[in-house]
XYZ file of C-alpha atoms in Angstrom:
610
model
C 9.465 4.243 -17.843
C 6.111 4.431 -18.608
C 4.260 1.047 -16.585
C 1.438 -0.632 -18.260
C -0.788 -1.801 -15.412
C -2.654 -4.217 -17.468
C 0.253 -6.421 -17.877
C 0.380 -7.405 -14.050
C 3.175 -9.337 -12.069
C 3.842 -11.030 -8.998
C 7.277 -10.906 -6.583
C 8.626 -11.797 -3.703
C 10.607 -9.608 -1.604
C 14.016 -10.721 0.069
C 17.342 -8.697 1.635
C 20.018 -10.130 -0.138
C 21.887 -10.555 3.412
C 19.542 -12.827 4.286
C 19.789 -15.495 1.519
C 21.935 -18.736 1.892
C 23.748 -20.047 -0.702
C 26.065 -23.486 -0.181
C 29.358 -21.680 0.121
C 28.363 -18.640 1.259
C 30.504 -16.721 4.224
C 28.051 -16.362 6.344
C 26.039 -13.470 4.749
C 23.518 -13.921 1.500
C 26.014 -12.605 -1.716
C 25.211 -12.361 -5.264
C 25.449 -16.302 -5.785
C 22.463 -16.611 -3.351
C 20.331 -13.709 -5.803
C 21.190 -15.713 -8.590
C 19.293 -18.511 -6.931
C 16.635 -16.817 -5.793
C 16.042 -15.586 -9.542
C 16.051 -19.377 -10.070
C 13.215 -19.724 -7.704
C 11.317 -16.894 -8.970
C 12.309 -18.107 -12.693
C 10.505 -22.011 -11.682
C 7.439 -20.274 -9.182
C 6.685 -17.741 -12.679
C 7.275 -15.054 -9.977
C 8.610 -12.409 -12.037
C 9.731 -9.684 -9.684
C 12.744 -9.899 -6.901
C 12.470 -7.053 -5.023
C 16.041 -6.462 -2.828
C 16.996 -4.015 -0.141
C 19.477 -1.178 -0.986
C 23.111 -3.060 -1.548
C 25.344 0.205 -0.960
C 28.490 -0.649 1.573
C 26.903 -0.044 5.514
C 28.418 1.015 8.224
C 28.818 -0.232 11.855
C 24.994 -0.112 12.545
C 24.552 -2.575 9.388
C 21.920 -0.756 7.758
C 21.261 -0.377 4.606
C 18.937 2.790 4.434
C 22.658 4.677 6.714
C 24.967 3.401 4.140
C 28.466 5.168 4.552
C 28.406 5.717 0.198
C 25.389 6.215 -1.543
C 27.348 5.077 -4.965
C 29.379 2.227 -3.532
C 28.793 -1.424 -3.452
C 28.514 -3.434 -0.373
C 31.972 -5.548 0.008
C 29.839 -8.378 2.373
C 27.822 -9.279 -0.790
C 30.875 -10.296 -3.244
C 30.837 -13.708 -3.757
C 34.027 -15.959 -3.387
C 34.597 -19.268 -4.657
C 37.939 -21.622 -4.365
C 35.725 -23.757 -7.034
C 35.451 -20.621 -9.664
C 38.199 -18.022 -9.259
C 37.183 -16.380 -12.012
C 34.479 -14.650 -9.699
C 37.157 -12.912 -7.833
C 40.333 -12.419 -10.340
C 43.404 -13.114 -7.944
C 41.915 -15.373 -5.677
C 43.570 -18.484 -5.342
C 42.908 -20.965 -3.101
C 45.949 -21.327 -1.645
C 43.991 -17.662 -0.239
C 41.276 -20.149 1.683
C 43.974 -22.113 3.336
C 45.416 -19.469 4.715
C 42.394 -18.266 6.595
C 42.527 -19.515 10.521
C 40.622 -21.729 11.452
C 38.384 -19.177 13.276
C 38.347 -17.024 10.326
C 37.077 -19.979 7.749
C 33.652 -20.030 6.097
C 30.967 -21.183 7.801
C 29.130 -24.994 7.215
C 25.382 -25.246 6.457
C 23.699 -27.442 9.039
C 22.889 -30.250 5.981
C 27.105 -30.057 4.627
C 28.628 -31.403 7.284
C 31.065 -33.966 5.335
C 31.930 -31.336 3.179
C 35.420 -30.995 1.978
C 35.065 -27.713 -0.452
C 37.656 -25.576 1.244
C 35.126 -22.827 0.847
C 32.890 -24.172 3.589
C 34.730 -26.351 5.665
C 36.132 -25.218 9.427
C 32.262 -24.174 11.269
C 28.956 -24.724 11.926
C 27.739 -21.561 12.534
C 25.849 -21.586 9.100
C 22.817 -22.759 10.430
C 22.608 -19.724 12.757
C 19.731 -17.287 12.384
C 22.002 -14.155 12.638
C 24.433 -12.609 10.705
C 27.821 -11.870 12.754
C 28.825 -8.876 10.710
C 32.535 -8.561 12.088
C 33.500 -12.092 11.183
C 31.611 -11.871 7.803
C 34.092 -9.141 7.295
C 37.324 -10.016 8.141
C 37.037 -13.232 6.343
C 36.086 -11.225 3.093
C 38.574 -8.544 3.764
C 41.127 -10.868 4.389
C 40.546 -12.859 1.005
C 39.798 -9.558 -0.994
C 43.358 -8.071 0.361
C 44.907 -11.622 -1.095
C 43.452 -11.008 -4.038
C 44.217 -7.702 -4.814
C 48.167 -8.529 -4.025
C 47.452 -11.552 -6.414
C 46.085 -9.054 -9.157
C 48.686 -6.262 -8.583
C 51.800 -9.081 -9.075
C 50.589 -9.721 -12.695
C 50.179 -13.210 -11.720
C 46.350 -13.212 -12.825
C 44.462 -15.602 -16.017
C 43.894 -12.815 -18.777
C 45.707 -10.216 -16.706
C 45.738 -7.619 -19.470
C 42.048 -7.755 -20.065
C 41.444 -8.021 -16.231
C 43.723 -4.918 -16.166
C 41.850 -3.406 -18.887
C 38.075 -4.074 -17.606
C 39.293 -2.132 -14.232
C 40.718 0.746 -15.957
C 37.462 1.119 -18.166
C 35.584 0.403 -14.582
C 37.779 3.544 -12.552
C 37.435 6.202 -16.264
C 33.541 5.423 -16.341
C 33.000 5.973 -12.402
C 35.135 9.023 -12.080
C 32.555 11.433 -10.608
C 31.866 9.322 -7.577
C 34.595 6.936 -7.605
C 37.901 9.082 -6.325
C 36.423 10.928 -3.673
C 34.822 7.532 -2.059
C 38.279 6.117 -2.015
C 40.134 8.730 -0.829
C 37.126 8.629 2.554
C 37.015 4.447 2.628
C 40.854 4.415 2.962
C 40.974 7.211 5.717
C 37.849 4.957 7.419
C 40.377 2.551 7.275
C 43.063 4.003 9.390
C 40.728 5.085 11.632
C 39.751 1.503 12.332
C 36.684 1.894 10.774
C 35.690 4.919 12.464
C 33.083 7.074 9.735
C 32.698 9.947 12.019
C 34.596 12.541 10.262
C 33.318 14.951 12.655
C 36.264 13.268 14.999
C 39.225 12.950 12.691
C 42.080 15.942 12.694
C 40.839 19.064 11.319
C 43.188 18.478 7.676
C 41.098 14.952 7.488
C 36.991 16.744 7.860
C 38.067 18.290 4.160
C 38.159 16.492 1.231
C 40.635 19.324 -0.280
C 42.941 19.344 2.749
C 42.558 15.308 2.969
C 43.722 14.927 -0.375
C 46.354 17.602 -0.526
C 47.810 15.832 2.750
C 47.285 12.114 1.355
C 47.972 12.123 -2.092
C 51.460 11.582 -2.037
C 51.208 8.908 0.465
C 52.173 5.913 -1.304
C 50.577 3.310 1.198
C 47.610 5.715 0.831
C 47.388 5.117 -2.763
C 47.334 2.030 -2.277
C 44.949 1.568 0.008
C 42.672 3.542 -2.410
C 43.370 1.542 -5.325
C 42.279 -1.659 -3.115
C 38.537 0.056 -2.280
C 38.749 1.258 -6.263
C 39.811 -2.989 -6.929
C 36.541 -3.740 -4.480
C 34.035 -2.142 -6.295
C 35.046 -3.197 -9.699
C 34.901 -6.624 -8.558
C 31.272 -5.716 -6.626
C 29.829 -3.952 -9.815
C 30.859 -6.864 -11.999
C 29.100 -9.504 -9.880
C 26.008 -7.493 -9.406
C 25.971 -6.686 -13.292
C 26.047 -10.348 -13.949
C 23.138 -10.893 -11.497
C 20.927 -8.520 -13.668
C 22.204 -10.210 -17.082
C 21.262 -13.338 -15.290
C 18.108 -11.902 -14.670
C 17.424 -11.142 -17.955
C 18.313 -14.710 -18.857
C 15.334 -15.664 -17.002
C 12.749 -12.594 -17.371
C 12.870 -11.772 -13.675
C 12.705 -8.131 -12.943
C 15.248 -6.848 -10.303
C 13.478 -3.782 -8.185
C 16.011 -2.028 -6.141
C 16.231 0.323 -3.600
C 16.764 4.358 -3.118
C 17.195 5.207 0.649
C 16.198 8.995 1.432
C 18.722 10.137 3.092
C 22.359 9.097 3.197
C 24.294 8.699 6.850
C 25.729 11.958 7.631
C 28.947 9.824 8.186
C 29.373 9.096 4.522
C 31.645 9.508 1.837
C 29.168 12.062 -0.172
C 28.177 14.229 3.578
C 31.946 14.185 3.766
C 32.857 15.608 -0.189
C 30.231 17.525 -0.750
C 29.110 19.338 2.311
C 26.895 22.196 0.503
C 24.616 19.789 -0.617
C 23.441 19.018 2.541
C 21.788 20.413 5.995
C 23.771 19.392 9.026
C 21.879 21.412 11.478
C 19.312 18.974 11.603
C 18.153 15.667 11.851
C 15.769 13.910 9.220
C 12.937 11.313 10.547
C 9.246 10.952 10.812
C 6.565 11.946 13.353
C 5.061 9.881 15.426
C 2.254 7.444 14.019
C -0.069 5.069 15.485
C 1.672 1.651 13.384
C 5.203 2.068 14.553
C 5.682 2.415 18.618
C 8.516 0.836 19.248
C 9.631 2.384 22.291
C 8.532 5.014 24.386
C 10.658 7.887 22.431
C 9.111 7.006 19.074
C 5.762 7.038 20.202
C 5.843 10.574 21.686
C 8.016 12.108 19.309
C 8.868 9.860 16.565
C 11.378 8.423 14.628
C 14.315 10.377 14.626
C 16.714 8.684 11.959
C 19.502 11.211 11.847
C 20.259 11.617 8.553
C 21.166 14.975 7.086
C 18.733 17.156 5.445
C 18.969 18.646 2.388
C 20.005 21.950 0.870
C 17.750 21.488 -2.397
C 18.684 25.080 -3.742
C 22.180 23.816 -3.903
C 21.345 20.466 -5.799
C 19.158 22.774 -7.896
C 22.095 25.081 -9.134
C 23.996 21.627 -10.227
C 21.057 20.212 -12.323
C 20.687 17.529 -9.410
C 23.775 15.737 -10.872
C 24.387 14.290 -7.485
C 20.949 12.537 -7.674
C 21.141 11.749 -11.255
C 24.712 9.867 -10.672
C 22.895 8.203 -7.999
C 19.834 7.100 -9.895
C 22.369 5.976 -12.442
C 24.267 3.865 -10.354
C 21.026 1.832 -9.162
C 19.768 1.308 -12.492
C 23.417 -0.291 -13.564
C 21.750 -3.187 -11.560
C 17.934 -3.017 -11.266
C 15.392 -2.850 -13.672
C 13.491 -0.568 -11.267
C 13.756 0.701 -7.735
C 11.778 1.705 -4.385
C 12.167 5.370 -4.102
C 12.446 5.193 -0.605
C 9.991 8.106 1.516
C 8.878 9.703 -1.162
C 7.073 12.038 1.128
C 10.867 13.373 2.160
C 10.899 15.067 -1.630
C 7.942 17.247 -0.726
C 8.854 18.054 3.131
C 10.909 16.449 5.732
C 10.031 16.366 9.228
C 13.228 17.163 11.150
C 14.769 16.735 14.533
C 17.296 20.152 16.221
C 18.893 16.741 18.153
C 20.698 13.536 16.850
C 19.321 10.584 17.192
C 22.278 10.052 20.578
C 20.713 12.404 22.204
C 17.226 11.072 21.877
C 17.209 9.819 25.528
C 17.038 13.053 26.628
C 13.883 14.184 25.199
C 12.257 11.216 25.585
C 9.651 12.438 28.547
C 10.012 16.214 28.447
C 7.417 18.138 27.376
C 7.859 20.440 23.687
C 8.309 23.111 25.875
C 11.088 21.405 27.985
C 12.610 20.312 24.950
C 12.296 23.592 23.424
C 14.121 24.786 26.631
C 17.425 23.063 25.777
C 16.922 23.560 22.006
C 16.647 27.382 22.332
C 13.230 27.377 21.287
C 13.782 24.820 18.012
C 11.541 21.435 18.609
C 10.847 19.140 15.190
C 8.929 19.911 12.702
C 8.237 19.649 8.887
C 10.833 21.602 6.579
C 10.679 24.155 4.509
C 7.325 23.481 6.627
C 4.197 22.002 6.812
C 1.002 21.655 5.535
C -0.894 23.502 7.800
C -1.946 27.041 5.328
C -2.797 26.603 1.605
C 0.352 28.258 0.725
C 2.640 26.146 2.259
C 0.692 23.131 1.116
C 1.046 24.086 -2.411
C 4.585 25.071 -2.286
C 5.035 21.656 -0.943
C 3.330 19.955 -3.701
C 5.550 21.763 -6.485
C 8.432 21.775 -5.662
C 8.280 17.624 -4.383
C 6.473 17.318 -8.165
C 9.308 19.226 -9.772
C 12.029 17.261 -7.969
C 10.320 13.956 -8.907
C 10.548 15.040 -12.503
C 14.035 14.687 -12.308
C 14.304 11.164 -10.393
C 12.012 9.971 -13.599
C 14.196 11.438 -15.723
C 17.240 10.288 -14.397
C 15.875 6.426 -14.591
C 14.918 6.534 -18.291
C 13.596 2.373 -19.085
C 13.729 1.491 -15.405
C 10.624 1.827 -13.479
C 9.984 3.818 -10.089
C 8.504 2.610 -7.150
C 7.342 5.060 -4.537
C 7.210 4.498 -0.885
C 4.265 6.697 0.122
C 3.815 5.404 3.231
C 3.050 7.102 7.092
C 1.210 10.323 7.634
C 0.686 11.691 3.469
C -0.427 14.643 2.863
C -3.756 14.826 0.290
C -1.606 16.267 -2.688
C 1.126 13.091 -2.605
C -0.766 10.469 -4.420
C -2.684 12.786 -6.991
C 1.293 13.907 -7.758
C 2.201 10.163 -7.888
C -0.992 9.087 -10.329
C -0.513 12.681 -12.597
C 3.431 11.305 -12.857
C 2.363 7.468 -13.804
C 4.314 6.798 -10.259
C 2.800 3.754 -8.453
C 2.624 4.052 -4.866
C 2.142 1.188 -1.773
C -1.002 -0.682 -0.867
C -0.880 -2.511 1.981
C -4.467 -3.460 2.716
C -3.959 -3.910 5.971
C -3.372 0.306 6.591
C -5.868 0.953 3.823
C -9.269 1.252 5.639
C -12.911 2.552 5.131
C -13.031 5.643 7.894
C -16.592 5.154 8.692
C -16.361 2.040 10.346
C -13.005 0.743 10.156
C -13.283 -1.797 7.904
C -10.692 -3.095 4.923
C -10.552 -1.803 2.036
C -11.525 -4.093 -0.209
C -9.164 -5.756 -2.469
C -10.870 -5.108 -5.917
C -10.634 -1.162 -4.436
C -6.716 -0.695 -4.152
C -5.371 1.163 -6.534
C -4.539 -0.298 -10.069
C -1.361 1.418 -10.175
C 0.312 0.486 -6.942
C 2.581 -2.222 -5.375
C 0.331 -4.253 -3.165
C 2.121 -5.874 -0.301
C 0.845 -7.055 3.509
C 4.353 -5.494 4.654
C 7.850 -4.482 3.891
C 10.786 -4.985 6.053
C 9.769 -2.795 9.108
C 6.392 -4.730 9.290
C 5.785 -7.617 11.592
C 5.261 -10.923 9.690
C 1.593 -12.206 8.719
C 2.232 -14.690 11.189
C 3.171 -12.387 13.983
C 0.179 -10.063 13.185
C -2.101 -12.687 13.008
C -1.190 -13.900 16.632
C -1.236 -10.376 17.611
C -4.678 -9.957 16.552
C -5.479 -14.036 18.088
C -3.906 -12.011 21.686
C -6.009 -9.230 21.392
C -9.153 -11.003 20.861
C -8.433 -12.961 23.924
C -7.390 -10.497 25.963
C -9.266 -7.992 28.521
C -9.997 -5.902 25.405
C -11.358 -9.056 23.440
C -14.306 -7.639 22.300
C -12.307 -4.696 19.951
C -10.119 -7.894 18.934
C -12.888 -9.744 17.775
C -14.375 -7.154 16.099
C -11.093 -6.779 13.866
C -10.373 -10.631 13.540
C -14.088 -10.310 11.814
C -13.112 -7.440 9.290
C -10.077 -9.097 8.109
C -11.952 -12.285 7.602
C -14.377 -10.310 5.460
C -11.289 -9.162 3.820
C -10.055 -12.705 3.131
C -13.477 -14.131 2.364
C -13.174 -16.490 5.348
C -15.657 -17.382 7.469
C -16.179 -14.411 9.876
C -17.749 -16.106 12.757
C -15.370 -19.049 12.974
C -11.982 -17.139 12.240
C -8.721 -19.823 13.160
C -7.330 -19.378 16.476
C -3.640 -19.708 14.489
C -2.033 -18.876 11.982
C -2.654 -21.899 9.363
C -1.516 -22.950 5.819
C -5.524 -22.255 4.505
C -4.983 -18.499 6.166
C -2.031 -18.221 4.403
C -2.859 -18.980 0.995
C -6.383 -17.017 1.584
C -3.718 -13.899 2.211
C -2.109 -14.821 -0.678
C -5.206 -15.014 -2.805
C -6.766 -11.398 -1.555
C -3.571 -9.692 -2.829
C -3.006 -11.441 -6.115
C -6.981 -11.144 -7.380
C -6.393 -7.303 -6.229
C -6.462 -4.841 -9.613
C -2.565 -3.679 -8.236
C -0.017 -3.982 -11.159
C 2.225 -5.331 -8.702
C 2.102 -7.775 -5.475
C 4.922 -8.808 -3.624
C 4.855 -11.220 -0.670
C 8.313 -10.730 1.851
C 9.698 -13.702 1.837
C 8.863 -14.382 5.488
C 4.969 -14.173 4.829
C 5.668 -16.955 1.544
C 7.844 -19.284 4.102
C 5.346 -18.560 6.989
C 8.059 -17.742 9.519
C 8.647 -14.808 12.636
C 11.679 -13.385 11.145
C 11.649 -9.490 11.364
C 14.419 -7.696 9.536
C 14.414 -4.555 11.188
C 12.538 -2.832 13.952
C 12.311 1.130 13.169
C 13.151 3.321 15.550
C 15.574 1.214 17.300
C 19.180 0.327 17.018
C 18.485 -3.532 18.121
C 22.137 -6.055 17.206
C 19.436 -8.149 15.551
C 18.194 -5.344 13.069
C 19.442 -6.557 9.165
C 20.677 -9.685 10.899
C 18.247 -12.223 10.321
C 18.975 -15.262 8.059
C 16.689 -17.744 6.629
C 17.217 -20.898 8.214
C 17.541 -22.655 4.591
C 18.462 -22.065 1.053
C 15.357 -21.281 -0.906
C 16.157 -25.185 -2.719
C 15.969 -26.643 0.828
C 12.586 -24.497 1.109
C 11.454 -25.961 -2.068
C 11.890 -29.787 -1.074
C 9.776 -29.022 2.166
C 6.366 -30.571 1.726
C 4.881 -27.842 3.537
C 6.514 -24.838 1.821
C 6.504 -26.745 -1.315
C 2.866 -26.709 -1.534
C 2.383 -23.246 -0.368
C 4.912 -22.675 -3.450
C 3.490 -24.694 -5.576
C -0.658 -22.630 -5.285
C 1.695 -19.582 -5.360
C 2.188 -20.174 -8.751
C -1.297 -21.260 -9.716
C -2.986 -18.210 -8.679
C -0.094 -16.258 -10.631
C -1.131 -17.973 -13.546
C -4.891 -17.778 -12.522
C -4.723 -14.044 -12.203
C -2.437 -13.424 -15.467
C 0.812 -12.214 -13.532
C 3.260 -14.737 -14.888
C 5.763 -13.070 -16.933
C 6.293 -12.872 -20.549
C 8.829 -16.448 -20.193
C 5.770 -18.600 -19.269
C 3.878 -17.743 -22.677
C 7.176 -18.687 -24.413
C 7.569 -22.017 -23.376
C 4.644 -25.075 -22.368
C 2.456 -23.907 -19.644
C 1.770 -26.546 -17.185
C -1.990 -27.264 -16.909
C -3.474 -26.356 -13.397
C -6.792 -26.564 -12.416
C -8.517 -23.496 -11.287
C -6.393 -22.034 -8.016
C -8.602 -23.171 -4.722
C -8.230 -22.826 -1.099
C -6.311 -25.901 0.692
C -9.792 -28.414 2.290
C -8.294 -28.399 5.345
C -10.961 -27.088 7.763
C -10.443 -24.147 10.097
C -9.314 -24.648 13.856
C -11.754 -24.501 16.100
């Protein structure tokens, strides 16, 4: 879709795991993105961006989903109060449930009687404990599907008939994910075909050996059963959307886990030999193995001459399947679709080369160490190569997305021929202003200088909070080094308009909405805040290049309508949505309808810490 980048917006981005809804199970589910469009409806914010919502595996993350096509089970929403959500659940289903299995409480419903949320208190929790989220929506999904299969279901033949239509129109994806979710399933959840019996690592064998297996079919026809009921709750999230004129943006990972359902069926599309990750930058150190040699994600690569002989029809069914729900997407590392820097090791394995030298590591590798693939851009030739065939293959993602809009992630080390590609292809890239500097003497970038067509953001999820850079920059100014500190505390507030020579020694509500104001007077079609910077909290969803338990675990402490009757937050909200409508970013529902009269947006009078 072609973007007009005079007719600007404003967003916010959230993970939909971490959103709270009343009766949630102790994970953010469609019910909780319906409210969230609420709050983006009443704040004229009219962009939620999400995270990818494809089913994860035991490391939780969504960018190493086990199915590239498949929903995520956690984010169904269930409901004793509207059973309709969930067609066989009954809530005789929620008594069952132990009393260690039952829904968690939120810290403010503790005289609750729903039967949805009574039995904990573990609501109010900042982390998400994955296990428990999914044995109590495993347990009430298995009800369910009994319920459905007995008949015994309101409007059975049109249920029956919506999930038939759902299994016919999903048929190129749909059979062979079933036929790997139910073998996950014996194997107690175990992905890692590599390990099952030699008849299992083969989709032909598998099915020749399964397919008479009656408790087999079954199982299938449950994971079949899940994702119907999945795609039908995200497709009324997007219809609610539309209700309200909020754009959904999703999310394209890269790469897909090589323990997943399409590594699994279709092995020719895809490199195995090695590993697919980035090199080592100067904004993401996390540990001493990233730093030296980078971040080493382990996904497969990809054989592109193979995808090329089938039209791409694996990546067109996988565009599809995202634009079912969003009205656009991230195209995650775009900078993979030109060349990939790969790893000759798994990402288990990093500990060993974590303080060899290349040619140490090249001793064990038999001479292999990483490097860009086909290669890099190091000779004119190779550069240009590069540049076509990551152009040609780009062609095809637009293609594929027809009316929805594409996002690219053309962040890290980018070579000179990406954004030219991305501008020539009407492709808006990332801005964060805080990476975009003038190389002569570090300075920002100034914000009327970004990039009109570009998402403009201070951070996504693997960036630390305003707040926590702030702080960071506060340390660094009073540290040994303070000089260098001060000398960057004084560019940003140049950047902000703030008074350089008496910058705040924290992070306050004026510094805040000064952030807020640099990004939204920028010329960017597109600014999104992450919800954390808008609330003004720590939270960090992810930490890249680590496998951290807390990684795509963090919850906000509130629902977004507890965040709204916070004085503080409420007025942070509330001059949130007068510089939208200052700056002309509210969306097309605020000319339809009264527009509240607010002065000219100004900075909060509070004065500046000493």
């Amino acid at each position: 879709m072609s973007i007009d980048i005079n007719k600007k917006l404003a967003g916010i981005l959230v993970p939909a795991f971490a959103l709270r809804s009343q009766d949630d199970l102790g994970i953010g589910d469609t019910q909780a993105v319906k409210e969230a469009i609420d709050f983006c409806h009443q704040y004229c914010l009219g962009v939620l961006q999400l995270l990818p919502i494809n089913e994860t595996g035991g490391d939780n993350s969504p960018y190493n989903a086990i199915s590239s096509m498949a929903l995520d089970p956690v984010f169904i929403h269930m409901s004793a109060s509207a059973p309709d959500m969930v067609p066989g659940l009954l809530e005789e289903h929620w008594r069952q449930l132990s009393d260690s299995e039952k829904p968690a409480v939120s810290h403010n419903e503790s005289n609750n009687t729903n039967p949805n949320t009574a039995g904990n208190s573990d609501h109010a929790g900042g982390i998400i404990d994955y296990p428990q989220v999914k044995r109590k929506k495993n347990f009430l999904l298995q009800k369910a599907f009994a319920q459905y299969q007995s008949g015994k279901v309101y409007n059975y033949k049109e249920v029956k008939s919506e999930f038939e239509s759902f299994q016919a129109n999903n048929k190129n994806w749909l059979p062979d994910y079933t036929i790997f979710r139910a073998i996950v399933a014996q194997k107690q959840d175990n992905a890692q075909w590599t390990t099952w019996e030699d008849n299992l690592k083969n989709i032909d064998s598998a099915r020749l050996l399964l397919g008479r297996d009656q408790q087999f079919e079954q199982s299938r026809n449950f994971y079949a059963y899940v994702q119907w009921l999945a795609h039908r709750q995200w497709a009324e999230v997007k219809a609610y959307a539309d209700k309200y004129n909020v754009q959904l943006i999703g999310d394209i990972p890269f790469g897909v886990s090589r323990y997943s359902a399409d590594v699994w069926a279709n092995r020719h599309l895809f490199n195995l030999e090695w590993s697919g990750g980035a090199p080592a930058e100067q904004f993401f150190r996390a540990d001493q193995f990233t730093a030296v040699w980078g971040q080493n994600w382990g996904i497969p690569l990809y054989n592109w001459q193979a995808h090329e002989s089938e039209n791409y029809a694996w990546w067109r069914c996988r565009v599809n399947q995202v634009t079912k729900y969003f009205h656009g997407f991230r195209l995650d590392h775009v900078l993979g679709f030109f060349r990939i820097y790969a790893f000759p090791w798994l990402p288990e394995q990093n500990h060993i080369f974590t303080n060899l030298s290349p040619e140490q590591a090249a001793g064990i590798t038999g001479g292999r160490l990483p490097q860009f693939m086909p290669g890099g851009d190091d000779t004119e030739k190779s550069a240009l190569r590069n540049c076509q065939e990551g152009e040609a293959r780009l062609k095809i993602i637009l293609a594929a997305a027809g009316t929805a809009f594409v996002v690219a992630e053309d962040l890290g080390v980018v070579p000179a021929y990406v954004r030219p590609v991305l501008k020539k292809l009407g492709m808006p890239g990332f801005a964060i202003p805080i990476f975009e500097r003038d190389e002569s003497d570090g300075s920002f970038l100034p914000a009327e200088k970004l990039p009109a067509l570009s998402l403009a953001t201070y951070g996504t999820h693997d960036n630390d909070p305003l707040v926590s850079y702030y702080e960071g920059l506060v340390k660094w100014w009073h540290s040994d080094d303070g000089h260098a500190g001060w000398l960057e505390i004084q560019r940003l507030m140049r950047f902000l308009n703030l008074d350089e020579n008496n910058p705040p020694v924290a992070f306050t509500s004026e510094l805040a909405c000064a952030f807020f104001r640099a990004l939204l007077f920028s010329p960017c079609w597109l600014t999104v805040l992450m919800i954390t910077d808008l609330l003004g909290t720590k939270q960090r969803f992810n930490l890249p290049g680590t496998s951290s338990a807390s990684n795509w675990s963090e919850r906000l402490a509130k629902n977004l309508a507890e965040y709204v009757n916070d004085q503080q937050c409420a007025e942070r909200f509330k001059y949130l949505r007068q510089l939208i409508i200052e700056t002309k970013r509210q969306p097309d529902f605020i000319n339809k309808s009264p527009v509240p009269k607010f002065p000219a947006a100004k900075l909060p009078s509070a004065k500046l810490p000493a």
